[in-house]
Structures are given as structure tokens and as C-alpha cells.
mmCIF file of C-alpha atoms and ligand atoms in Angstrom:
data_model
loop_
_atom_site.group_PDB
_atom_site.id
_atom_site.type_symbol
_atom_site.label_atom_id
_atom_site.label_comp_id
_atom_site.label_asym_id
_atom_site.label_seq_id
_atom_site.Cartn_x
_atom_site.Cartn_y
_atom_site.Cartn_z
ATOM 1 C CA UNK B 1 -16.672 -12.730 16.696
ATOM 2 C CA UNK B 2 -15.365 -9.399 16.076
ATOM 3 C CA UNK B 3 -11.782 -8.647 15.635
ATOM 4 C CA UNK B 4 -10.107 -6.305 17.864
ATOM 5 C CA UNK B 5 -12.837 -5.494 20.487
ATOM 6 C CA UNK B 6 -10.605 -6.104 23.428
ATOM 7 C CA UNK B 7 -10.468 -4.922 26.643
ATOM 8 C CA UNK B 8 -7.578 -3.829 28.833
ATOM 9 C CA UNK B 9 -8.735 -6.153 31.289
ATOM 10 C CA UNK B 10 -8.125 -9.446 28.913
ATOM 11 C CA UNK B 11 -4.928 -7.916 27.697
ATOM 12 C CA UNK B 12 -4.145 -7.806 30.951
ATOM 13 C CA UNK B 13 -5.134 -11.259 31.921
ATOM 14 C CA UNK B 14 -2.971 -11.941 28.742
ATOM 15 C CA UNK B 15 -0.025 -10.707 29.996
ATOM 16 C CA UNK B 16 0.053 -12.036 33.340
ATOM 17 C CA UNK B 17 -0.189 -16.006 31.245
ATOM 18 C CA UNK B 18 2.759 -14.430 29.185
ATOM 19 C CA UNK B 19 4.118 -13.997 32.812
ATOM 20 C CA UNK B 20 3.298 -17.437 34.014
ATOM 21 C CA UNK B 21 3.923 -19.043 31.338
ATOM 22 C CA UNK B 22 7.310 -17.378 30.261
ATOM 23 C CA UNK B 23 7.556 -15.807 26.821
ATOM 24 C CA UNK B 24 9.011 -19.194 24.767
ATOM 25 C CA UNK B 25 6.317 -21.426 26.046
ATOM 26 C CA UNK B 26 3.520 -19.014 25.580
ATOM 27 C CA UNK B 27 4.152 -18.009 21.891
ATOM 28 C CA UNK B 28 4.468 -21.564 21.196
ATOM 29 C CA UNK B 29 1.419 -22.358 22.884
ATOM 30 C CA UNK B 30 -0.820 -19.751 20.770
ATOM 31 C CA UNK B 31 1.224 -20.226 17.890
ATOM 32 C CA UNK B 32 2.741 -16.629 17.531
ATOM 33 C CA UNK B 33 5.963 -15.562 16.078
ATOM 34 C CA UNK B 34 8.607 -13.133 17.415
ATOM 35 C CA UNK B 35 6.682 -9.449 17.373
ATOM 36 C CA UNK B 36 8.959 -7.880 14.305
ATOM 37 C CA UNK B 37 7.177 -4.745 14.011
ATOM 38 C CA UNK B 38 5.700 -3.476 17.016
ATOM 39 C CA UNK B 39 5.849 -4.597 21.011
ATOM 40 C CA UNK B 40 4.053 -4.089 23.484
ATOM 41 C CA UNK B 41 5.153 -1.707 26.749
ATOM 42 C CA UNK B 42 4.364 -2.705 29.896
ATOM 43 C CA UNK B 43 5.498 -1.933 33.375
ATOM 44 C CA UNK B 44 8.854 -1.262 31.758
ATOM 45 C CA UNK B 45 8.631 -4.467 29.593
ATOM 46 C CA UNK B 46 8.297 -5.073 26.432
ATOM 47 C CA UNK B 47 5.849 -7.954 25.031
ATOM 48 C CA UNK B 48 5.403 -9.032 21.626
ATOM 49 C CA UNK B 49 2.210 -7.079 20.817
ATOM 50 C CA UNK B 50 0.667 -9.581 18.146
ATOM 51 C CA UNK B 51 0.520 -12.443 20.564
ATOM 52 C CA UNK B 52 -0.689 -10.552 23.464
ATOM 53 C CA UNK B 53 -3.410 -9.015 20.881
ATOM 54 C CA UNK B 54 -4.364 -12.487 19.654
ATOM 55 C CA UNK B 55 -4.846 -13.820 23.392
ATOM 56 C CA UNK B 56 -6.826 -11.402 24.729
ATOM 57 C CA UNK B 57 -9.255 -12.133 22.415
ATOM 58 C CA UNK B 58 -9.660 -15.475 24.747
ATOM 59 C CA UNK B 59 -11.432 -13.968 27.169
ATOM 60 C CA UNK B 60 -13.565 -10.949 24.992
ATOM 61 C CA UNK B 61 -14.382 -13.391 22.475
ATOM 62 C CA UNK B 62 -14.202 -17.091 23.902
ATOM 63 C CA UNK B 63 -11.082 -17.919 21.720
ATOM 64 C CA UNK B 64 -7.790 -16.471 20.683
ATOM 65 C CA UNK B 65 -7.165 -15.366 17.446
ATOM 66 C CA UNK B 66 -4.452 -17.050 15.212
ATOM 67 C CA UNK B 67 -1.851 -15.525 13.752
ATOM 68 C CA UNK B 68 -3.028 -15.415 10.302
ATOM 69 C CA UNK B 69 -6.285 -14.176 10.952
ATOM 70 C CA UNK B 70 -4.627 -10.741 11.924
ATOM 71 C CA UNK B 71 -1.401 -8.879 11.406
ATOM 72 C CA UNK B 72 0.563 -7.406 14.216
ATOM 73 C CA UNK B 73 0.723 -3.981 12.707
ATOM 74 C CA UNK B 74 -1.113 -0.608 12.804
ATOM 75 C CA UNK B 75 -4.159 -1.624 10.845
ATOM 76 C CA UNK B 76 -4.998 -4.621 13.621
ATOM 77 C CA UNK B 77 -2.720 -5.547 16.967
ATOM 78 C CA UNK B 78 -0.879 -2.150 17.366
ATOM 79 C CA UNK B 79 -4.452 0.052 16.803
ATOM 80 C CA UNK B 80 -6.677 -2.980 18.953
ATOM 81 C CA UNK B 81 -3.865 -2.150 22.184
ATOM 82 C CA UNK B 82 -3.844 1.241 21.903
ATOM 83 C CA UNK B 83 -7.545 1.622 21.888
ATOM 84 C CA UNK B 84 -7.426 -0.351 25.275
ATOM 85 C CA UNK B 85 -5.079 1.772 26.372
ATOM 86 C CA UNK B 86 -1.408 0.248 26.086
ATOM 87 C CA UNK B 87 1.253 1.638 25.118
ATOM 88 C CA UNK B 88 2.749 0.426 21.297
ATOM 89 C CA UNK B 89 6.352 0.778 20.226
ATOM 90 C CA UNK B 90 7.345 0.125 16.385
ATOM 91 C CA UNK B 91 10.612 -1.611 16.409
ATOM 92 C CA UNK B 92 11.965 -0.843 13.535
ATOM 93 C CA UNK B 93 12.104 2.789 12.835
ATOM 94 C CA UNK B 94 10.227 3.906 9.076
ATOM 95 C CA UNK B 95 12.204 3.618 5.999
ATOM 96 C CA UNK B 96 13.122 6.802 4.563
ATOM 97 C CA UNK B 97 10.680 8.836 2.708
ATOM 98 C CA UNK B 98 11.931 10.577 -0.702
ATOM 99 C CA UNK B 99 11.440 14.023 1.377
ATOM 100 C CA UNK B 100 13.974 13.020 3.535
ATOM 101 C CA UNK B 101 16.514 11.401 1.591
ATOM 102 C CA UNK B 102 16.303 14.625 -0.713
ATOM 103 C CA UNK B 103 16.954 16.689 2.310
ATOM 104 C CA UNK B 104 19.962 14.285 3.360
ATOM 105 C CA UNK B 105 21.563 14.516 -0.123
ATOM 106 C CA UNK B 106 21.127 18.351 -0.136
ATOM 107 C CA UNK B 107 23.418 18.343 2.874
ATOM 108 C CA UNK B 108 25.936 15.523 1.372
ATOM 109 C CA UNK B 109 25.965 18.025 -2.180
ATOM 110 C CA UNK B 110 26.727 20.898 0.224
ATOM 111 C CA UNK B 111 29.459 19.021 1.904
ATOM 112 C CA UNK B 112 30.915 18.208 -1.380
ATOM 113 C CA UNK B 113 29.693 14.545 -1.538
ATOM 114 C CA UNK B 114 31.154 13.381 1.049
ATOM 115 C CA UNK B 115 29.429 12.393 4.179
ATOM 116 C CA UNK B 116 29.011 13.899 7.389
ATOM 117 C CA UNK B 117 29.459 12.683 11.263
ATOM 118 C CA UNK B 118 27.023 12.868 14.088
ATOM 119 C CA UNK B 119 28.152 15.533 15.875
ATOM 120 C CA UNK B 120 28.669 17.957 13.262
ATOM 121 C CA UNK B 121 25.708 20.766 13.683
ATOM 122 C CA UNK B 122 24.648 20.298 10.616
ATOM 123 C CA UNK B 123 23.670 16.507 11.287
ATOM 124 C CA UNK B 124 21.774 17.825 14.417
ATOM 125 C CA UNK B 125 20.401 20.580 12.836
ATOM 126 C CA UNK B 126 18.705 18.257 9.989
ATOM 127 C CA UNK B 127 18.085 14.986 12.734
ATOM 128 C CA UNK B 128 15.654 17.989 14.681
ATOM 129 C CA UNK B 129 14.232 18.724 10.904
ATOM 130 C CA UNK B 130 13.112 15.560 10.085
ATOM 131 C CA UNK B 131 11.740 14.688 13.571
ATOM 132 C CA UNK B 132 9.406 17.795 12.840
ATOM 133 C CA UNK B 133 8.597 16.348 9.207
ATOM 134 C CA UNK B 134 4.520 15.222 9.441
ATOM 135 C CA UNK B 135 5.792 11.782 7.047
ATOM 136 C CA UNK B 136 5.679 8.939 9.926
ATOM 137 C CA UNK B 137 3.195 8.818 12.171
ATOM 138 C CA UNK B 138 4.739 8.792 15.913
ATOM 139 C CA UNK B 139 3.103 5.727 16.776
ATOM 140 C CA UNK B 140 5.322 4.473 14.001
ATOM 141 C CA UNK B 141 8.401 5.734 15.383
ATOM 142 C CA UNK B 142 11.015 4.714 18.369
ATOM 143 C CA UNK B 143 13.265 6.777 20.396
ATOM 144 C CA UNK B 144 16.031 6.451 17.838
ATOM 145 C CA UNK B 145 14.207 7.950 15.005
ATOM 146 C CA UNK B 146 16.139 10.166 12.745
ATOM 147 C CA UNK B 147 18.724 10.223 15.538
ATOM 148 C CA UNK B 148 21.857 12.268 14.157
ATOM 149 C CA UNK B 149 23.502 8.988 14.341
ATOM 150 C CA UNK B 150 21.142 7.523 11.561
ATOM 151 C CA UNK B 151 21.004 11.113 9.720
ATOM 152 C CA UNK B 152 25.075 10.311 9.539
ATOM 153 C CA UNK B 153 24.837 7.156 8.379
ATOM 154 C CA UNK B 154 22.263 8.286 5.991
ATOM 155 C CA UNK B 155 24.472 10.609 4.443
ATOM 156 C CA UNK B 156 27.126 8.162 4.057
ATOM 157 C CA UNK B 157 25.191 5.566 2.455
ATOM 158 C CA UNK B 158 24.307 8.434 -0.315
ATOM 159 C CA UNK B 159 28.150 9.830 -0.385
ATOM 160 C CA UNK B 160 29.537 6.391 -1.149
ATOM 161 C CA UNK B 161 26.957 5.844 -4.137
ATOM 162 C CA UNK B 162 28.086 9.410 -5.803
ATOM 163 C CA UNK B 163 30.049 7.740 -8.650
ATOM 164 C CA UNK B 164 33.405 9.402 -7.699
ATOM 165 C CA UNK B 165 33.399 7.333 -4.765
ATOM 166 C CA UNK B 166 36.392 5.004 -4.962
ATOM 167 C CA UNK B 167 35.555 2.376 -2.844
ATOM 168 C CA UNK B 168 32.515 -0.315 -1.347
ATOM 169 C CA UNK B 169 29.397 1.657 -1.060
ATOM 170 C CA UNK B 170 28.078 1.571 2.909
ATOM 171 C CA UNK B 171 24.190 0.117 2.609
ATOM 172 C CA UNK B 172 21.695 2.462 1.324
ATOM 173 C CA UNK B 173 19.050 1.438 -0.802
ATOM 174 C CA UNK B 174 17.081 1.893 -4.506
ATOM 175 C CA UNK B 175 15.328 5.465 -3.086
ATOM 176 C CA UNK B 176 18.852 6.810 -2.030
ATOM 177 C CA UNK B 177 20.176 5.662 -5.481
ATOM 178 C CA UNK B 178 17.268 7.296 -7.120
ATOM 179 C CA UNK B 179 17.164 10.827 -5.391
ATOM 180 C CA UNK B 180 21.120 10.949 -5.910
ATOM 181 C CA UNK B 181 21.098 10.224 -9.474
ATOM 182 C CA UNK B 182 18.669 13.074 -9.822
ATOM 183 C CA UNK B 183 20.600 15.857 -7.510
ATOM 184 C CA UNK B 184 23.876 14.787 -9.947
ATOM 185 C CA UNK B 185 20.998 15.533 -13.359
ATOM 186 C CA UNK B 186 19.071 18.275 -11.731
ATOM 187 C CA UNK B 187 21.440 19.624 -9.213
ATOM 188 C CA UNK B 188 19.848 23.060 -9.199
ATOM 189 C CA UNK B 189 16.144 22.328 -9.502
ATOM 190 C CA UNK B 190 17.096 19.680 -6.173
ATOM 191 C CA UNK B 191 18.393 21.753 -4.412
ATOM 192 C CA UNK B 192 15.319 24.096 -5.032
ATOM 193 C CA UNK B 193 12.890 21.100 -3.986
ATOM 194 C CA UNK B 194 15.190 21.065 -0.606
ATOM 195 C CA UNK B 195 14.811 24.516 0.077
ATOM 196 C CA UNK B 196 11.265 24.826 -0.452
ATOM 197 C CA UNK B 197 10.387 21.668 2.080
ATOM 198 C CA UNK B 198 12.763 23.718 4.568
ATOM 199 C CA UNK B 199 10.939 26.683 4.173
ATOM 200 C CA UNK B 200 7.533 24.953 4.102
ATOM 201 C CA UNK B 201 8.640 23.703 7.725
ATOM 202 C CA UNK B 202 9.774 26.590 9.406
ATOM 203 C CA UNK B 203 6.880 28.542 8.317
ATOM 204 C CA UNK B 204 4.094 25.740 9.762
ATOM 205 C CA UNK B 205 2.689 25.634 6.128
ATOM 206 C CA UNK B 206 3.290 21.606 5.258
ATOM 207 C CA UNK B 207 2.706 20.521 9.152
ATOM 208 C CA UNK B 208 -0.695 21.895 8.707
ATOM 209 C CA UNK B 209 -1.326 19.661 5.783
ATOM 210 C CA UNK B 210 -2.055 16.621 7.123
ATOM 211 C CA UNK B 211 -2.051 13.399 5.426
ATOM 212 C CA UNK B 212 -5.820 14.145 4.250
ATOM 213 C CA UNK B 213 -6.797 11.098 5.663
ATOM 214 C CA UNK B 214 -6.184 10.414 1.747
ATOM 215 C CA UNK B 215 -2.813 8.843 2.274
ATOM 216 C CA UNK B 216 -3.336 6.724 -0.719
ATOM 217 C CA UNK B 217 -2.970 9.987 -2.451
ATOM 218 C CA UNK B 218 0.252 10.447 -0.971
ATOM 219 C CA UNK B 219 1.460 6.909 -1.844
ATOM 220 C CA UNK B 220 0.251 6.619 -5.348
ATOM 221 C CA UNK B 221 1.192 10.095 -6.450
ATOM 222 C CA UNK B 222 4.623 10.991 -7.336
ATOM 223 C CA UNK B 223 6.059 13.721 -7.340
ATOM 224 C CA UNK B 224 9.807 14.722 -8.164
ATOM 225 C CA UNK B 225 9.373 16.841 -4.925
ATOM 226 C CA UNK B 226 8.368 14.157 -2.407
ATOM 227 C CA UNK B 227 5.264 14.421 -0.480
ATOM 228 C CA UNK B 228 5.250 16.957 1.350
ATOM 229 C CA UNK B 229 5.449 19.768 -1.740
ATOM 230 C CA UNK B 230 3.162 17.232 -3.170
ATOM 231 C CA UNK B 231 0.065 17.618 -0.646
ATOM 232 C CA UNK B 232 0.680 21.433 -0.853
ATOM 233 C CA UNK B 233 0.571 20.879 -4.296
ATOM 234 C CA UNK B 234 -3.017 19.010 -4.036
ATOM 235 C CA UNK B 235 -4.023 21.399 -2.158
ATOM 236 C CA UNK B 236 -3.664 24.271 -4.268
ATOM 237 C CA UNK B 237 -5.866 22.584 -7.209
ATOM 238 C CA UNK B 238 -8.465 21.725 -4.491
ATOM 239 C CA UNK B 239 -8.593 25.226 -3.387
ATOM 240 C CA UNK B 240 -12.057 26.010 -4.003
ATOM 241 C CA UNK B 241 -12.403 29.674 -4.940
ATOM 242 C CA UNK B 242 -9.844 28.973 -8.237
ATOM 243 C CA UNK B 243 -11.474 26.174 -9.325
ATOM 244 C CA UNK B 244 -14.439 28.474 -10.037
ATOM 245 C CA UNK B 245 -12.888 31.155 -10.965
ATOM 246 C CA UNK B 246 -11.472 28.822 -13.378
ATOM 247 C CA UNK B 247 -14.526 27.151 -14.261
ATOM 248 C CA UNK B 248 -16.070 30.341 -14.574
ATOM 249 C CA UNK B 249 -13.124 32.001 -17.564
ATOM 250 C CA UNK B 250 -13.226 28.688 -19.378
ATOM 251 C CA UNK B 251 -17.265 29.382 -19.382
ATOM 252 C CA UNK B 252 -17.488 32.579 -19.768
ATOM 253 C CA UNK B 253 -15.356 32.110 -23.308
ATOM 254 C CA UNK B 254 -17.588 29.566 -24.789
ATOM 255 C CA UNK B 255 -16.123 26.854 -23.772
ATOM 256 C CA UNK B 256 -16.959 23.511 -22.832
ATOM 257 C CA UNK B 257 -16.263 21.792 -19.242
ATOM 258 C CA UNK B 258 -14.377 18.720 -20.479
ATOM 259 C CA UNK B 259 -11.328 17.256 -19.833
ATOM 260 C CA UNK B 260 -8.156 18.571 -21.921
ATOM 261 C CA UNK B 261 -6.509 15.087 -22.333
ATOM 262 C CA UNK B 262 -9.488 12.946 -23.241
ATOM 263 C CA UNK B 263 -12.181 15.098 -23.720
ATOM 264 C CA UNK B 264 -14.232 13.739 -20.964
ATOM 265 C CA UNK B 265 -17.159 15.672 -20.707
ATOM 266 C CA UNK B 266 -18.925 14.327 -16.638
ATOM 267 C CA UNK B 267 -22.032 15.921 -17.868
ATOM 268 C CA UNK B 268 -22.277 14.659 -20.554
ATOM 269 C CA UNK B 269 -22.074 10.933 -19.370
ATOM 270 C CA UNK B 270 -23.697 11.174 -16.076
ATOM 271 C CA UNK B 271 -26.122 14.171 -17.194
ATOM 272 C CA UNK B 272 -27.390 16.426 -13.806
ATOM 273 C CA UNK B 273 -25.418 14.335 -11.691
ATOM 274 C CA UNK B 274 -21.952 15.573 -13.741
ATOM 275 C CA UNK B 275 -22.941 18.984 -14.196
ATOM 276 C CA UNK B 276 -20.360 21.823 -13.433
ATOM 277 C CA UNK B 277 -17.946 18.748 -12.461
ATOM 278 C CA UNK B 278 -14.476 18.873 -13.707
ATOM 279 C CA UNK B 279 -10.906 18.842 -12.127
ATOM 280 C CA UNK B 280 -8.194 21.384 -11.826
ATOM 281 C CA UNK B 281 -4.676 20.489 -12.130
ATOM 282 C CA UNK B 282 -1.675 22.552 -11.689
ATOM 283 C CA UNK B 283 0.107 22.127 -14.456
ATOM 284 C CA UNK B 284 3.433 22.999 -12.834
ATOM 285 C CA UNK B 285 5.366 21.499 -9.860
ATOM 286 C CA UNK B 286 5.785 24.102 -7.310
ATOM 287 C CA UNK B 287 9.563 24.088 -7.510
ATOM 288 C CA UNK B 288 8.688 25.234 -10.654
ATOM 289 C CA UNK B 289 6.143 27.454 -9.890
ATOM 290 C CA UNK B 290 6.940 29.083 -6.545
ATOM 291 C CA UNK B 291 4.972 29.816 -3.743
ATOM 292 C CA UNK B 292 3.190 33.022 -5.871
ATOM 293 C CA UNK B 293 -0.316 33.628 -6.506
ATOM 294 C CA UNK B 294 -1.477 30.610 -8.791
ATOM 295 C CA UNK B 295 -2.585 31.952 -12.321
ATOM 296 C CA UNK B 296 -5.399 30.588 -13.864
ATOM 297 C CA UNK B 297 -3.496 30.036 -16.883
ATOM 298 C CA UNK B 298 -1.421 27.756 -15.104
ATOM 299 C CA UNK B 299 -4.314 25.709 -14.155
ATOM 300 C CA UNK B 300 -5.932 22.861 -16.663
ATOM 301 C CA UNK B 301 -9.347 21.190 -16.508
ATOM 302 C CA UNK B 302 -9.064 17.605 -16.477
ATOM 303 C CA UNK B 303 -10.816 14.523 -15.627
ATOM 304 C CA UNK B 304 -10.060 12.195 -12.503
ATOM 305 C CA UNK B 305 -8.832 9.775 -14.300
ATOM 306 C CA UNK B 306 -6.535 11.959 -16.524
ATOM 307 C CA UNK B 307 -5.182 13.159 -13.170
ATOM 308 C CA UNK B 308 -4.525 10.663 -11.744
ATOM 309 C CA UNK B 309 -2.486 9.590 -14.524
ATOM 310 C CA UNK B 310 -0.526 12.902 -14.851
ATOM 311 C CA UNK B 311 0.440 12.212 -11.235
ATOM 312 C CA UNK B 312 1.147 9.108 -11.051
ATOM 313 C CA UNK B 313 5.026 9.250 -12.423
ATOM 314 C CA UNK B 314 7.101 12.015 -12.615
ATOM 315 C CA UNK B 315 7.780 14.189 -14.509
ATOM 316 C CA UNK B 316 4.230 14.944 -14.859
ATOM 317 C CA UNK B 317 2.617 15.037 -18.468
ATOM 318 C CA UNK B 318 1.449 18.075 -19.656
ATOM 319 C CA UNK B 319 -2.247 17.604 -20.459
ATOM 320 C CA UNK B 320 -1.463 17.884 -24.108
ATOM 321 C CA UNK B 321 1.453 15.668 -24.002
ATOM 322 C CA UNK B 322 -0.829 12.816 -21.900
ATOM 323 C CA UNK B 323 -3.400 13.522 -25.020
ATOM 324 C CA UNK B 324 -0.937 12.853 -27.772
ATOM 325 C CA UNK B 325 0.000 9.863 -25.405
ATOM 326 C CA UNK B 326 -3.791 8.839 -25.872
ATOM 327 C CA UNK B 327 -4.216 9.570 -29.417
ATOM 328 C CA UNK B 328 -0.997 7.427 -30.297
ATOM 329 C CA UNK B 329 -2.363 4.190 -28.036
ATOM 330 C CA UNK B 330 -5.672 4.311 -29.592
ATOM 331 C CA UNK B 331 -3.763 4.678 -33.736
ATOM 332 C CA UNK B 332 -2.050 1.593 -32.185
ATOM 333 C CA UNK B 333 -4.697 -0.010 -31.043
ATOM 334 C CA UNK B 334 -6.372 0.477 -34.080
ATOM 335 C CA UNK B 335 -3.741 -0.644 -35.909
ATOM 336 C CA UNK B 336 -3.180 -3.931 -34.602
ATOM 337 C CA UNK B 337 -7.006 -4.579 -34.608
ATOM 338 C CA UNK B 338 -6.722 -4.208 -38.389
ATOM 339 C CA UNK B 339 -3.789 -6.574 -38.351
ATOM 340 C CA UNK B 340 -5.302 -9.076 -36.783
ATOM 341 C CA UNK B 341 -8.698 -9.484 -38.874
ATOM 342 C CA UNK B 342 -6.614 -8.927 -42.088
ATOM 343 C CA UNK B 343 -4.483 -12.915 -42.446
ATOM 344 C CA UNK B 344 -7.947 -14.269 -40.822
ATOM 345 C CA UNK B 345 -9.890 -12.577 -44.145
ATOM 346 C CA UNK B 346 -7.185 -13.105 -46.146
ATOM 347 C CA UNK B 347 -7.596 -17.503 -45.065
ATOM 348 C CA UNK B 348 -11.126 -17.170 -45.616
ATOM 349 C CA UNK B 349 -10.676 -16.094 -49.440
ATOM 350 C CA UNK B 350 -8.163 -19.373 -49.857
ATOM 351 C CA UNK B 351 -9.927 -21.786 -48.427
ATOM 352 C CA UNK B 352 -13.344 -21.523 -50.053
ATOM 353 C CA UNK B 353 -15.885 -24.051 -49.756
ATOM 354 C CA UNK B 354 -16.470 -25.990 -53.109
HETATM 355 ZN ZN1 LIG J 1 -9.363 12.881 -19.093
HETATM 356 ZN ZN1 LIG J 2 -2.706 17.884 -10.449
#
């Protein structure tokens, strides 16, 4: 049986028993739960899209699916309906991505921490901004998404966190808290982060960066800048012709392709296969950096691992500072190796065998 290969004819037969049967009566027939992330539009109604998924598999695949062989989301039911041609709604609107709440508390910080109503421009102005960001996928969205009602209650979730806030804080969550504490530590260098996803926007640079199709990328690395600055980031150390220009100064002075935390040498290890192999990083964030030409000193040779690493928490490591990071685990390491087989040599002396 293969999951998913379903026709719009069996959804359809699917939703006419959801018709028949009324929606109570079928879900507890098949055994589905309330849809709670997606439904299903049809005809101007809405169906929850899991169980309709799961029952049209009757008459593809001679049985319905259960619920737990599938989930309702975009990786299963929402993807199998809109490949036969349906029409998917999310319910539930994303949660906020850091870009966003960093644009949202740029705006509160301008407005002197306090937080601003729906019909002020502003609100509008950013509610367009974010519809344009390329974060959520639309499939993922509903009509109400980053409505200037939700950008206003966005920004007073973050102004009644700001510490001078006498007062019960609206909701909000950890992320808001997070990107907050750092415009009130950083307030210049955020604010800088801001403009630059702005200006990345309204010059078509970060929509044409799209989500690589690597989006565990996106997810795993961090970036004090959010996502966006960090694919444009990525993309600068992929950018072919300064790797090897790079490759080709570090050569060119002797030196050795290997990586500058751990000394990783690909070549070495996996011989022809490794050869001419090595990573570039960027050792600065762009906020940092700018949108300038990239300098090659600027640039580090590292190891995948090693970058991964650096990226994985922000503020990034320097690739000196993740190899004294290194060299101190493996002293410690070593240490407490020595520890260890010390008491049990030190037993074996007492307790010899007469
Ligand atoms: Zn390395
Ligand atoms: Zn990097």
C-alpha cells in the first residue's frame, strides 16, 4: 500500500460519506480527530483534511488509513490533497520567526516601547512587509496572516515585556522575550539587523534566496540576524568564484588546505576523493560586515563539521576561539582519563596478591 497516492476521485467519494454521514459520525467512524492544523476547502466548506486524506485511501488502496499511520500536516494529508488537486488551508497561522519579531521590536523601540494600534501606518506598513517576507510558505498561511491586527498585538506583547512596563504582560512568548532582551543589550547593532532585512526586501535580494531546499540549514543555524540575513549569509561563503580565489591565496603561500579549528585536512583522510575540498566561512555576520565586496581576509577555511558548529549558536565562534574551545575539551578529556586509571592503579598496588 502506498501512502498518499490518492485520487481526486476517492477524495471525492470521501467527502460526499463525510456528507452522508455528517461530520461527528464520520470521524468517529474512521477514528479521526478534529483537523487542528490544516482543513480541507470545498465548495465553500471546510473539511477536516486528515480524515478526508485517510478515507480516500479506501477506495485507492482497499482500506483507509488510521490516524497514526499519517499526520495531517504538510509532509502527508495537506501535500497528498493538494497533489489531487484540493484546496488546503492551515488553521492556525505560523508562529513568528526571529526575522519578524526583530522587525516588530524595531518598530516598538522606535515608538518608544510602547505598542502600536492597527490602524496606525506604521502597523500597515510592516503587516504588507512581512506578508512579502519568503519565511512561511503560503500553503502554510490563512487570510489573517500578519494582518495589522496581529502585527498590533505583536507589538504589544513585546512592549509589555520591556522591563519598564508597570503592569501584566499581554501573551507573547520565549522568542519575543529573547529578541527584546537583545534590542535593550544591542540596541544599535538591532536596529542595524532590522534595517538590513528591510533593505534586503525592497531591493528583491533575500526573496530570491529561497529556502535552498536546505531548510534544515535554516532551522539548525542561528544567527543573531534571523534567517533571512542568514541564507544571504550562506550564500556568500558558497559563492563559488571566492572560494577559489581563496583556496587559491592560501595555496599559493604554502599553505595547507585544512581546517583552521581542528586541523582537518579532507585529503588527507579521504585521499583523491578530499582533494582541493575545504569550506569557506565568513567570519563576520553581515550586520557586521555590510553588504561590501567580501575580502578574502574575512573569509576562513574550515571543515563541515567546524561549521556547522560555528553556526549553530550565536554569537558565532571565531575559528580560533572554536579551536581553543577544542584544545581545552580534549586537556579535559585527558585529564579526567588520567583521573580515572590513577585510584584503580593506586588499588592494585594495595591489594597485592600474597
Ligand atoms: Zn574543523
Ligand atoms: Zn559560515
Amino acid at each position: 500500500m502506498h501512502r498518499g497516492a490518492i485520487t481526486h476521485a476517492s477524495v471525492l467519494k470521501a467527502l460526499v460519506e463525510h456528507d452522508e454521514l455528517g461530520r461527528e459520525a464520520f470521524l468517529a467512524k474512521y477514528r479521526f480527530g478534529e483537523a487542528r492544523s490544516y482543513v480541507l476547502v470545498h465548495e465553500g466548506r471546510e473539511y477536516d483534511s486528515k480524515a478526508i486524506a485517510g478515507v480516500a485511501h479506501k477506495w485507492d488502496q482497499g482500506r483507509a488509513l488510521s490516524a497514526d499511520e499519517f499526520s495531517g500536516g504538510k509532509d502527508h494529508a495537506a501535500a497528498w490533497l493538494k497533489r489531487a488537486g484540493f484546496q488546503v488551508k492551515a488553521i492556525k497561522n505560523p508562529d513568528w520567526a526571529r526575522d519578524e519579531i526583530i522587525l516588530a521590536c524595531h518598530l516598538v523601540m522606535q515608538n518608544g516601547w510602547k505598542g502600536l494600534d492597527a490602524e496606525d501606518n506604521r502597523v500597515t506598513e510592516l503587516s504588507a512587509l512581512l506578508q512579502l517576507l519568503p519565511i512561511h510558505a503560503e500553503a502554510d498561511r490563512n487570510e489573517k496572516f500578519r494582518n495589522p491586527n496581529g502585527v498590533a498585538r505583536k507589538t504589544y506583547d513585546i512592549a509589555t515585556r520591556h522591563p519598564d512596563y508597570q503592569g501584566k504582560p499581554t501573551n507573547g512568548g520565549a522568542l519575543d522575550r529573547e529578541v527584546l532582551n537583545e534590542f535593550l543589550a544591542r540596541p544599535d547593532e538591532m536596529a542595524q539587523v532590522a534595517r538590513l532585512i528591510r533593505q534586503g526586501i525592497a531591493a528583491g535580494e533575500l526573496q530570491d534566496l529561497a529556502p535552498s531546499g536546505n531548510e534544515e540549514f535554516d532551522d539548525d543555524f542561528s544567527a543573531p540576524e534571523g534567517r533571512l540575513l542568514m541564507r544571504r549569509h550562506r550564500a556568500r561563503e558558497r559563492n563559488k568564484s571566492l572560494r577559489t580565489k581563496k583556496i587559491t591565496s592560501v595555496l599559493q603561500r604554502g599553505g595547507r588546505l585544512a581546517c583552521e579549528a581542528c586541523g582537518f585536512d579532507f585529503e588527507a583522510v579521504y585521499g583523491d576523493r578530499g582533494a582541493g575540498y575545504i569550506e569557506c566561512h565568513h567570519v563576520l555576520p553581515l550586520h557586521v560586515a555590510g553588504e561590501g565586496r567580501t575580502k578574502l581576509s574575512d573569509l576562513a577555511l574550515i571543515c563541515a563539521n567546524c561549521h556547522r558548529m560555528i553556526h549553530r549558536r550565536a554569537p558565532w565562534p571565531t575559528p580560533g576561539e572554536l579551536r581553543t574551545s577544542i584544545e581545552q575539551k580534549r586537556a579535559a578529556d585527558r585529564r579526567a582519563a588520567l583521573a580515572l586509571a590513577r585510584p584503580r592503579g593506586a588499588a592494585d598496588e594495595r591489594d597485592p596478591n600474597p
